[in-house]
PDB file of C-alpha atoms in Angstrom:
ATOM      1  CA  MET A   1      31.794  32.064  70.234  1.00  0.00           C
ATOM      2  CA  LYS A   2      30.101  30.633  67.300  1.00  0.00           C
ATOM      3  CA  LEU A   3      32.509  27.891  67.066  1.00  0.00           C
ATOM      4  CA  LYS A   4      32.000  27.021  70.702  1.00  0.00           C
ATOM      5  CA  CYS A   5      28.236  26.993  70.438  1.00  0.00           C
ATOM      6  CA  ARG A   6      28.445  24.856  67.310  1.00  0.00           C
ATOM      7  CA  ASN A   7      30.493  22.305  69.011  1.00  0.00           C
ATOM      8  CA  LYS A   8      27.941  22.387  71.988  1.00  0.00           C
ATOM      9  CA  LEU A   9      25.047  21.785  69.381  1.00  0.00           C
ATOM     10  CA  ILE A  10      26.932  18.717  67.918  1.00  0.00           C
ATOM     11  CA  HIS A  11      27.300  17.232  71.427  1.00  0.00           C
ATOM     12  CA  GLN A  12      23.734  17.907  72.206  1.00  0.00           C
ATOM     13  CA  ILE A  13      22.593  15.952  69.027  1.00  0.00           C
ATOM     14  CA  ALA A  14      25.072  13.082  69.584  1.00  0.00           C
ATOM     15  CA  PHE A  15      24.557  12.797  73.324  1.00  0.00           C
ATOM     16  CA  LEU A  16      21.783  10.259  73.587  1.00  0.00           C
ATOM     17  CA  LYS A  17      22.705   8.612  70.384  1.00  0.00           C
ATOM     18  CA  ASN A  18      26.257   8.002  71.754  1.00  0.00           C
ATOM     19  CA  ILE A  19      24.909   6.296  74.731  1.00  0.00           C
ATOM     20  CA  LYS A  20      22.698   3.952  72.700  1.00  0.00           C
ATOM     21  CA  GLU A  21      25.366   3.140  70.188  1.00  0.00           C
ATOM     22  CA  ASN A  22      27.892   2.246  72.917  1.00  0.00           C
ATOM     23  CA  SER A  23      25.594   0.012  74.968  1.00  0.00           C
ATOM     24  CA  ALA A  24      26.825  -3.113  73.285  1.00  0.00           C
ATOM     25  CA  ASP A  25      30.407  -2.418  74.489  1.00  0.00           C
ATOM     26  CA  LEU A  26      29.426  -1.519  77.974  1.00  0.00           C
ATOM     27  CA  THR A  27      29.717  -3.713  81.020  1.00  0.00           C
ATOM     28  CA  VAL A  28      26.609  -5.151  82.635  1.00  0.00           C
ATOM     29  CA  LYS A  29      26.771  -2.394  85.358  1.00  0.00           C
ATOM     30  CA  GLN A  30      27.507   0.404  82.981  1.00  0.00           C
ATOM     31  CA  ALA A  31      24.716  -0.751  80.768  1.00  0.00           C
ATOM     32  CA  LYS A  32      22.339  -0.566  83.837  1.00  0.00           C
ATOM     33  CA  ILE A  33      23.538   3.085  84.337  1.00  0.00           C
ATOM     34  CA  ALA A  34      23.024   3.913  80.726  1.00  0.00           C
ATOM     35  CA  ASP A  35      19.529   2.560  80.876  1.00  0.00           C
ATOM     36  CA  TYR A  36      18.694   4.660  83.967  1.00  0.00           C
ATOM     37  CA  ILE A  37      20.229   7.769  82.182  1.00  0.00           C
ATOM     38  CA  LEU A  38      18.047   7.246  79.183  1.00  0.00           C
ATOM     39  CA  SER A  39      14.890   7.024  81.228  1.00  0.00           C
ATOM     40  CA  ASN A  40      15.832   9.701  83.691  1.00  0.00           C
ATOM     41  CA  TYR A  41      18.217  12.258  81.981  1.00  0.00           C
ATOM     42  CA  ASN A  42      16.178  15.282  83.342  1.00  0.00           C
ATOM     43  CA  LYS A  43      17.250  14.133  86.896  1.00  0.00           C
ATOM     44  CA  VAL A  44      20.512  12.770  86.167  1.00  0.00           C
ATOM     45  CA  ALA A  45      21.718  16.005  84.830  1.00  0.00           C
ATOM     46  CA  PHE A  46      21.677  17.378  88.326  1.00  0.00           C
ATOM     47  CA  LEU A  47      23.147  14.307  90.286  1.00  0.00           C
ATOM     48  CA  THR A  48      26.567  13.963  91.310  1.00  0.00           C
ATOM     49  CA  ALA A  49      28.380  10.875  90.335  1.00  0.00           C
ATOM     50  CA  ALA A  50      27.950   9.591  93.981  1.00  0.00           C
ATOM     51  CA  GLN A  51      24.268  10.297  93.831  1.00  0.00           C
ATOM     52  CA  LEU A  52      23.780   8.565  90.590  1.00  0.00           C
ATOM     53  CA  ALA A  53      25.692   5.417  91.740  1.00  0.00           C
ATOM     54  CA  SER A  54      23.321   5.348  94.676  1.00  0.00           C
ATOM     55  CA  GLU A  55      20.317   5.565  92.614  1.00  0.00           C
ATOM     56  CA  VAL A  56      21.518   2.815  90.285  1.00  0.00           C
ATOM     57  CA  LYS A  57      23.014   0.716  93.220  1.00  0.00           C
ATOM     58  CA  VAL A  58      26.605   0.680  91.575  1.00  0.00           C
ATOM     59  CA  SER A  59      29.816   2.071  92.738  1.00  0.00           C
ATOM     60  CA  GLU A  60      30.783   5.613  92.055  1.00  0.00           C
ATOM     61  CA  SER A  61      33.832   4.428  90.018  1.00  0.00           C
ATOM     62  CA  THR A  62      31.642   2.606  87.761  1.00  0.00           C
ATOM     63  CA  VAL A  63      29.746   5.784  86.838  1.00  0.00           C
ATOM     64  CA  ILE A  64      33.043   7.733  86.301  1.00  0.00           C
ATOM     65  CA  ARG A  65      34.368   4.754  83.881  1.00  0.00           C
ATOM     66  CA  LEU A  66      31.003   5.068  82.047  1.00  0.00           C
ATOM     67  CA  ALA A  67      31.500   8.736  81.220  1.00  0.00           C
ATOM     68  CA  THR A  68      35.108   7.924  80.110  1.00  0.00           C
ATOM     69  CA  SER A  69      34.085   5.024  77.935  1.00  0.00           C
ATOM     70  CA  LEU A  70      31.741   7.472  76.175  1.00  0.00           C
ATOM     71  CA  GLY A  71      34.485   9.745  75.322  1.00  0.00           C
ATOM     72  CA  TYR A  72      34.515  12.228  78.089  1.00  0.00           C
ATOM     73  CA  LYS A  73      37.353  13.364  80.400  1.00  0.00           C
ATOM     74  CA  GLY A  74      35.198  12.738  83.287  1.00  0.00           C
ATOM     75  CA  TYR A  75      31.737  12.755  84.876  1.00  0.00           C
ATOM     76  CA  PRO A  76      31.568  16.613  85.220  1.00  0.00           C
ATOM     77  CA  GLU A  77      31.871  17.017  81.355  1.00  0.00           C
ATOM     78  CA  PHE A  78      29.448  14.128  80.828  1.00  0.00           C
ATOM     79  CA  GLN A  79      27.025  16.006  83.042  1.00  0.00           C
ATOM     80  CA  GLY A  80      27.521  19.297  81.317  1.00  0.00           C
ATOM     81  CA  ASP A  81      26.445  17.868  78.036  1.00  0.00           C
ATOM     82  CA  LEU A  82      23.406  16.253  79.602  1.00  0.00           C
ATOM     83  CA  ARG A  83      22.658  19.714  81.191  1.00  0.00           C
ATOM     84  CA  ASN A  84      22.773  21.535  77.780  1.00  0.00           C
ATOM     85  CA  ILE A  85      20.094  19.238  76.413  1.00  0.00           C
ATOM     86  CA  ILE A  86      17.475  19.603  79.188  1.00  0.00           C
ATOM     87  CA  VAL A  87      18.094  23.269  80.341  1.00  0.00           C
ATOM     88  CA  ASP A  88      15.063  24.792  78.262  1.00  0.00           C
ATOM     89  CA  GLN A  89      12.786  21.703  78.997  1.00  0.00           C
ATOM     90  CA  LEU A  90      12.609  21.824  82.797  1.00  0.00           C
ATOM     91  CA  THR A  91       9.542  23.173  84.406  1.00  0.00           C
ATOM     92  CA  SER A  92       9.721  25.374  87.222  1.00  0.00           C
ATOM     93  CA  THR A  93       8.454  22.768  89.620  1.00  0.00           C
ATOM     94  CA  GLU A  94      11.242  20.408  88.423  1.00  0.00           C
ATOM     95  CA  ARG A  95      13.866  23.089  88.895  1.00  0.00           C
ATOM     96  CA  LEU A  96      12.769  23.612  92.522  1.00  0.00           C
ATOM     97  CA  GLU A  97      12.474  19.954  93.134  1.00  0.00           C
ATOM     98  CA  ILE A  98      16.231  19.423  91.963  1.00  0.00           C
ATOM     99  CA  SER A  99      17.186  22.298  94.232  1.00  0.00           C
ATOM    100  CA  ILE A 100      15.580  20.564  97.250  1.00  0.00           C
ATOM    101  CA  HIS A 101      17.153  17.160  96.495  1.00  0.00           C
ATOM    102  CA  SER A 102      20.650  18.678  95.727  1.00  0.00           C
ATOM    103  CA  GLU A 103      23.365  17.720  98.190  1.00  0.00           C
ATOM    104  CA  SER A 104      24.397  21.464  98.212  1.00  0.00           C
ATOM    105  CA  LYS A 105      20.952  22.662  99.023  1.00  0.00           C
ATOM    106  CA  ASN A 106      22.167  24.316 102.274  1.00  0.00           C
ATOM    107  CA  ASN A 107      24.675  26.339 100.213  1.00  0.00           C
ATOM    108  CA  LEU A 108      22.364  28.197  97.802  1.00  0.00           C
ATOM    109  CA  PHE A 109      23.544  31.513  98.900  1.00  0.00           C
ATOM    110  CA  ASN A 110      27.056  30.772  97.689  1.00  0.00           C
ATOM    111  CA  ARG A 111      26.045  28.797  94.624  1.00  0.00           C
ATOM    112  CA  THR A 112      23.694  31.524  93.469  1.00  0.00           C
ATOM    113  CA  PHE A 113      26.324  34.176  93.597  1.00  0.00           C
ATOM    114  CA  LEU A 114      29.131  32.120  92.211  1.00  0.00           C
ATOM    115  CA  LYS A 115      26.878  31.139  89.317  1.00  0.00           C
ATOM    116  CA  GLU A 116      26.144  34.737  88.531  1.00  0.00           C
ATOM    117  CA  VAL A 117      29.872  35.538  88.734  1.00  0.00           C
ATOM    118  CA  ASN A 118      30.634  32.734  86.353  1.00  0.00           C
ATOM    119  CA  ASN A 119      27.790  33.848  83.859  1.00  0.00           C
ATOM    120  CA  ILE A 120      29.372  37.338  83.748  1.00  0.00           C
ATOM    121  CA  GLN A 121      32.915  36.022  83.295  1.00  0.00           C
ATOM    122  CA  GLU A 122      31.677  33.602  80.375  1.00  0.00           C
ATOM    123  CA  ALA A 123      29.877  36.492  78.661  1.00  0.00           C
ATOM    124  CA  TYR A 124      33.006  38.727  78.928  1.00  0.00           C
ATOM    125  CA  LYS A 125      35.099  36.046  77.353  1.00  0.00           C
ATOM    126  CA  ASN A 126      32.917  34.669  74.672  1.00  0.00           C
ATOM    127  CA  ILE A 127      31.110  37.885  73.102  1.00  0.00           C
ATOM    128  CA  SER A 128      33.112  38.879  70.227  1.00  0.00           C
ATOM    129  CA  PRO A 129      34.114  42.699  69.660  1.00  0.00           C
ATOM    130  CA  ASP A 130      32.616  42.453  66.187  1.00  0.00           C
ATOM    131  CA  ASP A 131      29.348  41.230  67.298  1.00  0.00           C
ATOM    132  CA  PHE A 132      29.223  43.895  70.032  1.00  0.00           C
ATOM    133  CA  ARG A 133      30.110  46.646  67.570  1.00  0.00           C
ATOM    134  CA  ALA A 134      27.365  45.253  65.062  1.00  0.00           C
ATOM    135  CA  MET A 135      24.673  45.613  67.882  1.00  0.00           C
ATOM    136  CA  VAL A 136      25.863  49.272  68.799  1.00  0.00           C
ATOM    137  CA  ASP A 137      25.856  50.122  65.214  1.00  0.00           C
ATOM    138  CA  VAL A 138      22.105  48.842  64.511  1.00  0.00           C
ATOM    139  CA  ILE A 139      21.049  50.705  67.610  1.00  0.00           C
ATOM    140  CA  SER A 140      22.894  53.835  66.632  1.00  0.00           C
ATOM    141  CA  THR A 141      21.434  53.999  63.032  1.00  0.00           C
ATOM    142  CA  SER A 142      17.915  52.858  63.673  1.00  0.00           C
ATOM    143  CA  GLU A 143      15.134  55.489  63.704  1.00  0.00           C
ATOM    144  CA  LYS A 144      12.764  53.731  66.087  1.00  0.00           C
ATOM    145  CA  ILE A 145      13.575  51.080  68.441  1.00  0.00           C
ATOM    146  CA  PHE A 146      11.376  48.582  70.073  1.00  0.00           C
ATOM    147  CA  ILE A 147      12.666  46.294  72.942  1.00  0.00           C
ATOM    148  CA  ALA A 148      10.526  43.105  73.388  1.00  0.00           C
ATOM    149  CA  GLY A 149      11.029  41.047  76.407  1.00  0.00           C
ATOM    150  CA  LEU A 150       8.192  38.805  77.807  1.00  0.00           C
ATOM    151  CA  ARG A 151       7.447  36.692  80.871  1.00  0.00           C
ATOM    152  CA  ALA A 152      10.709  36.467  83.060  1.00  0.00           C
ATOM    153  CA  SER A 153      12.623  38.575  80.464  1.00  0.00           C
ATOM    154  CA  THR A 154      10.027  41.600  81.155  1.00  0.00           C
ATOM    155  CA  CYS A 155      12.483  42.951  83.758  1.00  0.00           C
ATOM    156  CA  LEU A 156      15.375  43.081  81.162  1.00  0.00           C
ATOM    157  CA  ALA A 157      13.391  44.886  78.474  1.00  0.00           C
ATOM    158  CA  GLN A 158      12.277  47.244  81.086  1.00  0.00           C
ATOM    159  CA  TYR A 159      15.662  48.053  82.157  1.00  0.00           C
ATOM    160  CA  PHE A 160      17.259  48.224  78.707  1.00  0.00           C
ATOM    161  CA  THR A 161      14.343  50.492  77.486  1.00  0.00           C
ATOM    162  CA  PHE A 162      14.456  52.881  80.601  1.00  0.00           C
ATOM    163  CA  GLN A 163      18.187  53.230  80.143  1.00  0.00           C
ATOM    164  CA  LEU A 164      18.325  53.651  76.433  1.00  0.00           C
ATOM    165  CA  ARG A 165      15.529  56.298  76.441  1.00  0.00           C
ATOM    166  CA  ARG A 166      17.782  58.376  78.635  1.00  0.00           C
ATOM    167  CA  ILE A 167      20.303  58.995  75.870  1.00  0.00           C
ATOM    168  CA  ARG A 168      18.005  58.780  72.820  1.00  0.00           C
ATOM    169  CA  LYS A 169      14.504  59.303  71.434  1.00  0.00           C
ATOM    170  CA  ASN A 170      11.949  56.821  69.856  1.00  0.00           C
ATOM    171  CA  VAL A 171      12.558  53.831  72.010  1.00  0.00           C
ATOM    172  CA  THR A 172       9.394  51.641  73.183  1.00  0.00           C
ATOM    173  CA  GLY A 173       9.389  48.631  75.272  1.00  0.00           C
ATOM    174  CA  ILE A 174       7.242  45.694  74.653  1.00  0.00           C
ATOM    175  CA  ILE A 175       6.597  43.804  77.776  1.00  0.00           C
ATOM    176  CA  HIS A 176       2.991  42.387  77.340  1.00  0.00           C
ATOM    177  CA  GLY A 177       2.040  39.649  74.977  1.00  0.00           C
ATOM    178  CA  GLY A 178      -0.900  39.374  72.729  1.00  0.00           C
ATOM    179  CA  LYS A 179      -1.959  41.376  69.388  1.00  0.00           C
ATOM    180  CA  GLU A 180      -1.210  44.541  71.266  1.00  0.00           C
ATOM    181  CA  SER A 181       2.484  44.069  70.897  1.00  0.00           C
ATOM    182  CA  TRP A 182       2.082  43.485  67.236  1.00  0.00           C
ATOM    183  CA  ASP A 183       0.005  46.852  67.013  1.00  0.00           C
ATOM    184  CA  LEU A 184       3.117  48.787  68.533  1.00  0.00           C
ATOM    185  CA  ILE A 185       5.434  47.644  65.758  1.00  0.00           C
ATOM    186  CA  ARG A 186       2.874  47.319  62.714  1.00  0.00           C
ATOM    187  CA  GLU A 187       4.025  50.498  61.147  1.00  0.00           C
ATOM    188  CA  GLY A 188       7.735  49.607  61.410  1.00  0.00           C
ATOM    189  CA  GLY A 189       9.915  49.487  58.578  1.00  0.00           C
ATOM    190  CA  PRO A 190      13.431  48.966  57.124  1.00  0.00           C
ATOM    191  CA  LYS A 191      14.908  51.641  59.199  1.00  0.00           C
ATOM    192  CA  ASP A 192      13.399  50.622  62.573  1.00  0.00           C
ATOM    193  CA  LEU A 193      14.687  47.850  64.898  1.00  0.00           C
ATOM    194  CA  LEU A 194      13.135  45.185  67.069  1.00  0.00           C
ATOM    195  CA  ILE A 195      15.438  43.919  69.841  1.00  0.00           C
ATOM    196  CA  ALA A 196      14.111  40.409  70.969  1.00  0.00           C
ATOM    197  CA  ILE A 197      15.311  39.340  74.415  1.00  0.00           C
ATOM    198  CA  ALA A 198      14.453  35.832  75.429  1.00  0.00           C
ATOM    199  CA  PHE A 199      16.038  33.007  77.433  1.00  0.00           C
ATOM    200  CA  PRO A 200      14.831  29.372  78.262  1.00  0.00           C
ATOM    201  CA  ARG A 201      11.907  28.614  78.117  1.00  0.00           C
ATOM    202  CA  TYR A 202      11.689  30.875  75.182  1.00  0.00           C
ATOM    203  CA  PRO A 203       8.394  32.688  75.047  1.00  0.00           C
ATOM    204  CA  ARG A 204       6.398  31.722  71.798  1.00  0.00           C
ATOM    205  CA  GLU A 205       5.009  35.233  71.605  1.00  0.00           C
ATOM    206  CA  THR A 206       8.197  36.814  71.454  1.00  0.00           C
ATOM    207  CA  VAL A 207       9.379  34.519  68.505  1.00  0.00           C
ATOM    208  CA  GLU A 208       6.210  35.296  66.758  1.00  0.00           C
ATOM    209  CA  LEU A 209       6.785  38.859  67.278  1.00  0.00           C
ATOM    210  CA  VAL A 210      10.196  38.684  65.670  1.00  0.00           C
ATOM    211  CA  ASP A 211       8.605  36.713  62.729  1.00  0.00           C
ATOM    212  CA  PHE A 212       6.016  39.599  62.277  1.00  0.00           C
ATOM    213  CA  ALA A 213       8.865  42.267  62.425  1.00  0.00           C
ATOM    214  CA  THR A 214      10.767  40.251  59.701  1.00  0.00           C
ATOM    215  CA  HIS A 215       7.592  40.304  57.647  1.00  0.00           C
ATOM    216  CA  LEU A 216       7.481  44.095  58.078  1.00  0.00           C
ATOM    217  CA  LYS A 217      11.138  44.146  56.756  1.00  0.00           C
ATOM    218  CA  MET A 218      12.320  45.523  59.953  1.00  0.00           C
ATOM    219  CA  ARG A 219      15.853  45.127  61.387  1.00  0.00           C
ATOM    220  CA  VAL A 220      15.728  42.407  64.113  1.00  0.00           C
ATOM    221  CA  ALA A 221      18.490  41.799  66.622  1.00  0.00           C
ATOM    222  CA  GLY A 222      18.485  39.585  69.612  1.00  0.00           C
ATOM    223  CA  ILE A 223      19.894  39.039  73.182  1.00  0.00           C
ATOM    224  CA  THR A 224      19.747  35.230  74.296  1.00  0.00           C
ATOM    225  CA  ASP A 225      21.692  32.314  75.541  1.00  0.00           C
ATOM    226  CA  ARG A 226      22.837  30.257  72.646  1.00  0.00           C
ATOM    227  CA  ILE A 227      23.036  29.832  68.930  1.00  0.00           C
ATOM    228  CA  VAL A 228      20.439  27.321  68.572  1.00  0.00           C
ATOM    229  CA  SER A 229      17.728  29.339  70.318  1.00  0.00           C
ATOM    230  CA  PRO A 230      14.888  30.336  68.258  1.00  0.00           C
ATOM    231  CA  ILE A 231      15.949  34.050  68.661  1.00  0.00           C
ATOM    232  CA  ALA A 232      19.469  33.544  67.576  1.00  0.00           C
ATOM    233  CA  ARG A 233      18.182  31.671  64.462  1.00  0.00           C
ATOM    234  CA  ARG A 234      16.104  34.687  63.471  1.00  0.00           C
ATOM    235  CA  CYS A 235      18.031  37.739  64.443  1.00  0.00           C
ATOM    236  CA  ARG A 236      21.048  39.446  63.075  1.00  0.00           C
ATOM    237  CA  PRO A 237      22.992  40.644  65.016  1.00  0.00           C
ATOM    238  CA  THR A 238      22.587  38.436  68.157  1.00  0.00           C
ATOM    239  CA  LEU A 239      24.655  38.570  71.367  1.00  0.00           C
ATOM    240  CA  LEU A 240      24.789  35.390  73.507  1.00  0.00           C
ATOM    241  CA  THR A 241      25.055  35.553  77.268  1.00  0.00           C
ATOM    242  CA  LEU A 242      24.529  32.851  79.824  1.00  0.00           C
ATOM    243  CA  SER A 243      21.657  32.764  82.123  1.00  0.00           C
ATOM    244  CA  GLU A 244      22.365  29.533  83.789  1.00  0.00           C
ATOM    245  CA  LEU A 245      20.280  28.457  86.710  1.00  0.00           C
ATOM    246  CA  VAL A 246      20.757  27.271  90.230  1.00  0.00           C
ATOM    247  CA  THR A 247      17.109  26.853  91.171  1.00  0.00           C
ATOM    248  CA  PHE A 248      13.907  27.869  89.300  1.00  0.00           C
ATOM    249  CA  VAL A 249      14.760  31.546  89.549  1.00  0.00           C
ATOM    250  CA  ASP A 250      16.338  33.054  86.404  1.00  0.00           C
ATOM    251  CA  LEU A 251      19.733  34.541  86.934  1.00  0.00           C
ATOM    252  CA  TYR A 252      20.113  37.785  84.772  1.00  0.00           C
ATOM    253  CA  SER A 253      23.357  39.679  86.016  1.00  0.00           C
ATOM    254  CA  ALA A 254      25.002  38.791  82.627  1.00  0.00           C
ATOM    255  CA  PRO A 255      22.536  40.113  80.228  1.00  0.00           C
ATOM    256  CA  LEU A 256      22.077  43.396  82.274  1.00  0.00           C
ATOM    257  CA  THR A 257      25.656  43.877  82.362  1.00  0.00           C
ATOM    258  CA  LEU A 258      25.764  43.378  78.683  1.00  0.00           C
ATOM    259  CA  MET A 259      23.012  46.108  78.266  1.00  0.00           C
ATOM    260  CA  ALA A 260      24.811  48.503  80.495  1.00  0.00           C
ATOM    261  CA  ALA A 261      27.762  48.105  78.318  1.00  0.00           C
ATOM    262  CA  LEU A 262      25.727  48.619  74.998  1.00  0.00           C
ATOM    263  CA  ILE A 263      24.133  51.660  76.385  1.00  0.00           C
ATOM    264  CA  ALA A 264      27.422  53.122  77.445  1.00  0.00           C
ATOM    265  CA  GLU A 265      28.934  52.440  74.211  1.00  0.00           C
ATOM    266  CA  VAL A 266      25.993  54.059  72.243  1.00  0.00           C
ATOM    267  CA  ALA A 267      26.212  57.218  74.629  1.00  0.00           C
ATOM    268  CA  VAL A 268      29.957  57.588  73.967  1.00  0.00           C
ATOM    269  CA  ARG A 269      29.504  57.188  70.197  1.00  0.00           C
ATOM    270  CA  HIS A 270      26.977  59.880  70.255  1.00  0.00           C
ATOM    271  CA  GLN A 271      28.012  62.374  72.811  1.00  0.00           C
ATOM    272  CA  LYS A 272      26.201  65.448  71.650  1.00  0.00           C
ATOM    273  CA  LYS A 273      22.763  63.601  71.355  1.00  0.00           C
ATOM    274  CA  SER A 274      23.345  61.803  74.687  1.00  0.00           C
ATOM    275  CA  PHE A 275      24.336  64.942  76.515  1.00  0.00           C
ATOM    276  CA  ALA A 276      21.121  66.623  75.123  1.00  0.00           C
ATOM    277  CA  CYS A 277      18.936  63.814  76.129  1.00  0.00           C
ATOM    278  CA  LEU A 278      20.406  63.462  79.656  1.00  0.00           C
ATOM    279  CA  GLY A 279      20.124  67.286  80.231  1.00  0.00           C
ATOM    280  CA  GLY A 280      16.492  67.110  79.375  1.00  0.00           C
ATOM    281  CA  PHE A 281      16.088  64.325  81.740  1.00  0.00           C
ATOM    282  CA  GLU A 282      17.847  66.163  84.549  1.00  0.00           C
ATOM    283  CA  ASP A 283      15.689  69.190  83.814  1.00  0.00           C
ATOM    284  CA  PHE A 284      12.487  67.201  84.170  1.00  0.00           C
ATOM    285  CA  VAL A 285      13.836  65.596  87.493  1.00  0.00           C
ATOM    286  CA  LYS A 286      14.341  69.139  89.025  1.00  0.00           C
ATOM    287  CA  GLU A 287      11.001  70.377  87.871  1.00  0.00           C
ATOM    288  CA  SER A 288       9.109  67.415  88.972  1.00  0.00           C
ATOM    289  CA  LYS A 289      11.005  66.868  91.994  1.00  0.00           C
ATOM    290  CA  LEU A 290      11.083  63.286  91.008  1.00  0.00           C
ATOM    291  CA  PHE A 291      13.715  61.979  93.631  1.00  0.00           C
ATOM    292  CA  TYR A 292      13.607  62.148  97.390  1.00  0.00           C
ATOM    293  CA  GLU A 293      16.041  64.794  98.607  1.00  0.00           C
ATOM    294  CA  MET A 294      18.035  63.718 101.798  1.00  0.00           C
ATOM    295  CA  GLY A 295      18.435  66.432 104.381  1.00  0.00           C
ATOM    296  CA  ARG A 296      21.566  67.386 105.980  1.00  0.00           C
ATOM    297  CA  LYS A 297      21.095  65.431 108.993  1.00  0.00           C
ATOM    298  CA  GLU A 298      20.256  62.422 107.088  1.00  0.00           C
ATOM    299  CA  VAL A 299      23.489  62.837 105.058  1.00  0.00           C
ATOM    300  CA  MET A 300      25.639  63.151 108.270  1.00  0.00           C
TER     301      MET A 300
END
C-alpha cells in the first residue's frame, strides 16, 4: 500500500509539470487541449474524452492521443491522475455542479452503490495485515482512548466510539471542534491514545488536535484516505481507506467496514474483558428496557 501511495504522490507532483514540459512536442490541437486542461483542470477531471473534445472543439481521438503522448495508457489513466490532484480541493457546490453536468447523472443510484463496492474492495486489497495488527495492538494496550472525527467524519467517530465502548472501558468520542476538544485530552499521556479520523477536505481542527496530542506525548493513530494526507503524515499507525465520491456526499462504507473489523479483532483478542463489557451492556438493556420489544403478532 505504501508503494502504491508513493507512486500516486509522484504522479500528482509531476502531472501538471509533465503537460507544460511536453507542450513544445504537441501538435497544435493537442497544445490547445493542454492549455484548456491547465486552465480548467478541476472541471476536466470529471469530463469524458468526448466531453473534453466538445469543449475544446477537437476530435475525441485527438484527446486520447494527447493522453498517450504524455505517457499514459489511455485517457482514463490520465483522468485518474488528474482527479487525485483535485479531490481534496473541490467545494461542495463544485462537486454538485459536476454531478449535474455529468453524462451519467441519470444513473446516480448505480454509480453510488458501485463506487461504495469499489471503495470496500480497494480497502480490502490494500490494507496490509501488519498495519491492521499494529492498530489493534495500540487500541488493545492503551489505557484511555479518544476518537476524534469532526465535520463529515463525525458519524464515523460516533460509530467507532459507540461500538468500542461495548467491549472496553475508557473510550471517549470527540465530535465537536474548539478548545473543548483540547480539554478532553489535556491530561492524556504516553499510555493514552488519540485516533484521528479525517478525509478530504481535512478539518483543520482535527489536525491541530493531533499536534496537541503529540505535544502531550500521547499515542496518535489515524484513519484517512492517503499517505500524503495531514493525518497520515502525523499518525502511527495509520490505516488508509478510500472515500472516493460520486457527488458532494461523502461515501463512508469502506472506513465503517474497517472499523467493524478492528472492533471484532479487539474483542476476539480480549475475550474475557469483551464478554464482561457486553454482559454489562445487556444487563443495562434489560433494566432500562432500552429497545422496543415486538409482540408475538408483530413477529408473525
